[in-house]
Each structure stands twice: as structure tokens, then as C-alpha cells.
Amino acid sequence: MKELEYGTIFDKGIPNPMGEYFTGQSYLALLTQLEGVGVANVTFEPGCRNNWHVHRGDKGGGQILLVTGGRGWYQEWGKEARELHAGDVVAIPVGVKHWHGAAKDSWFAHIAIEVPGENTSNEWLEPVEDADYTKLR
């Protein structure tokens, strides 16, 4: 088993081409797109998180996160942030505004699975406020 410095068995990949929607540095390694199911390893440097966003779709869609290493956060709009560790699973339904990313002091990695559906898309929104993020442990 290949274990990397950030604590996961998958390659961290390249600097994330969607970096404009992240605060901090993230990396992306596409693992497969078999039958339209996108599966990627996403790695976040300490303090990195993505903007608020919503997965859209008709008849299906959404995203599943399988946490593989480090410590991070997931938060849905209007709810408390949930701390994430290796082995945690997050099922994100279509239409739910949310963000996810690393804790301030830890690398964080997850497998992102794009749930197939009709007319699926991702709507990127505003960054997570620094004041809100820094309150998290």
C-alpha cells in the first residue's frame, strides 16, 4: 500500500483546475469516469476549503464524499459544521448549499463521487467567510 505524506493511499494529483473556487491550495486526481460516474481524489492543504456551492440536477445528481485522510469540515447552509475524519461518509443531495475542506492544522483528503443524473451541474457561490471558518476547531 502506498501511503503519502498527507495520509491517504491515492495520489494527490495536480493543482486543482477549479482553484478559483477554493481558498487555499487543493489538488485533484481523476480516478475514473466509468459510465458517467466521476470519481476523483481531492486533497486540501491545511486551511484550504472550497466555496459554498450547490449540485444541481434533474432525476438524480448530487455528490458523495468518502473521507480517506486527515481532518476536515463539511457544512450545509444554516446548519453547524460537521468535523470529518478518515472513514466518514457524506451524502450531499441535489440543491443543498454547502462547503467542505481541511481543518486549519491538517491536510484533508476525500474521494468525491458525482452521482449521475439528468442535466447535472455545479453552481459555485461565495467563499466561506474567514470569520466563520476561523471559529472552527
XYZ file of C-alpha atoms in Angstrom, residues 41-119:
79
model
C -9.401 12.210 -5.127
C -9.427 15.770 -3.807
C -6.668 16.809 -1.407
C -6.715 20.032 0.602
C -3.690 21.657 2.229
C -4.254 22.807 5.832
C -6.737 25.691 5.896
C -7.969 25.085 2.337
C -11.709 24.929 1.675
C -13.989 25.298 -1.291
C -16.601 27.995 -1.764
C -20.211 27.463 -0.905
C -21.764 25.555 -3.804
C -24.843 23.622 -4.908
C -25.053 20.467 -7.009
C -27.931 20.776 -9.456
C -29.676 18.074 -11.444
C -32.908 16.596 -12.691
C -33.645 12.972 -11.821
C -30.527 12.196 -9.828
C -27.346 14.086 -9.215
C -25.655 15.174 -6.024
C -22.341 14.091 -4.581
C -20.911 11.544 -2.146
C -17.713 12.214 -0.191
C -15.636 9.339 1.225
C -13.067 10.758 3.629
C -9.717 8.995 3.238
C -7.299 11.040 5.318
C -6.663 13.997 7.568
C -9.229 16.143 9.327
C -11.734 18.450 7.710
C -15.149 20.065 7.793
C -18.476 19.841 5.980
C -21.247 22.382 6.443
C -24.700 22.850 4.983
C -26.196 26.343 4.818
C -27.978 27.200 8.079
C -26.510 24.229 9.997
C -23.499 23.677 12.248
C -20.269 22.468 10.625
C -19.531 18.744 10.969
C -15.960 17.613 11.688
C -14.752 14.888 9.314
C -12.150 12.124 9.721
C -10.977 9.138 7.667
C -13.849 6.699 7.234
C -16.614 9.323 7.327
C -19.156 9.433 4.506
C -21.157 12.491 3.457
C -24.135 12.178 1.087
C -24.975 15.561 -0.427
C -28.404 15.770 -2.078
C -29.160 17.921 -5.099
C -29.991 21.520 -4.210
C -28.210 21.670 -0.821
C -25.884 24.658 -0.405
C -22.678 23.500 1.328
C -18.887 23.628 1.554
C -16.120 21.238 2.620
C -12.416 21.462 3.262
C -9.471 20.962 5.582
C -9.116 21.921 9.204
C -6.716 24.791 9.861
C -3.991 22.436 11.108
C -4.440 19.319 8.964
C -4.267 18.035 5.434
C -7.600 16.601 4.314
C -8.437 14.191 1.505
C -11.675 12.723 0.216
C -12.939 10.766 -2.732
C -15.655 12.791 -4.475
C -18.247 10.755 -6.354
C -20.526 12.653 -8.701
C -23.921 10.945 -8.683
C -25.195 10.553 -12.246
C -28.383 12.293 -13.257
C -30.000 14.347 -15.957
C -28.846 17.937 -16.540
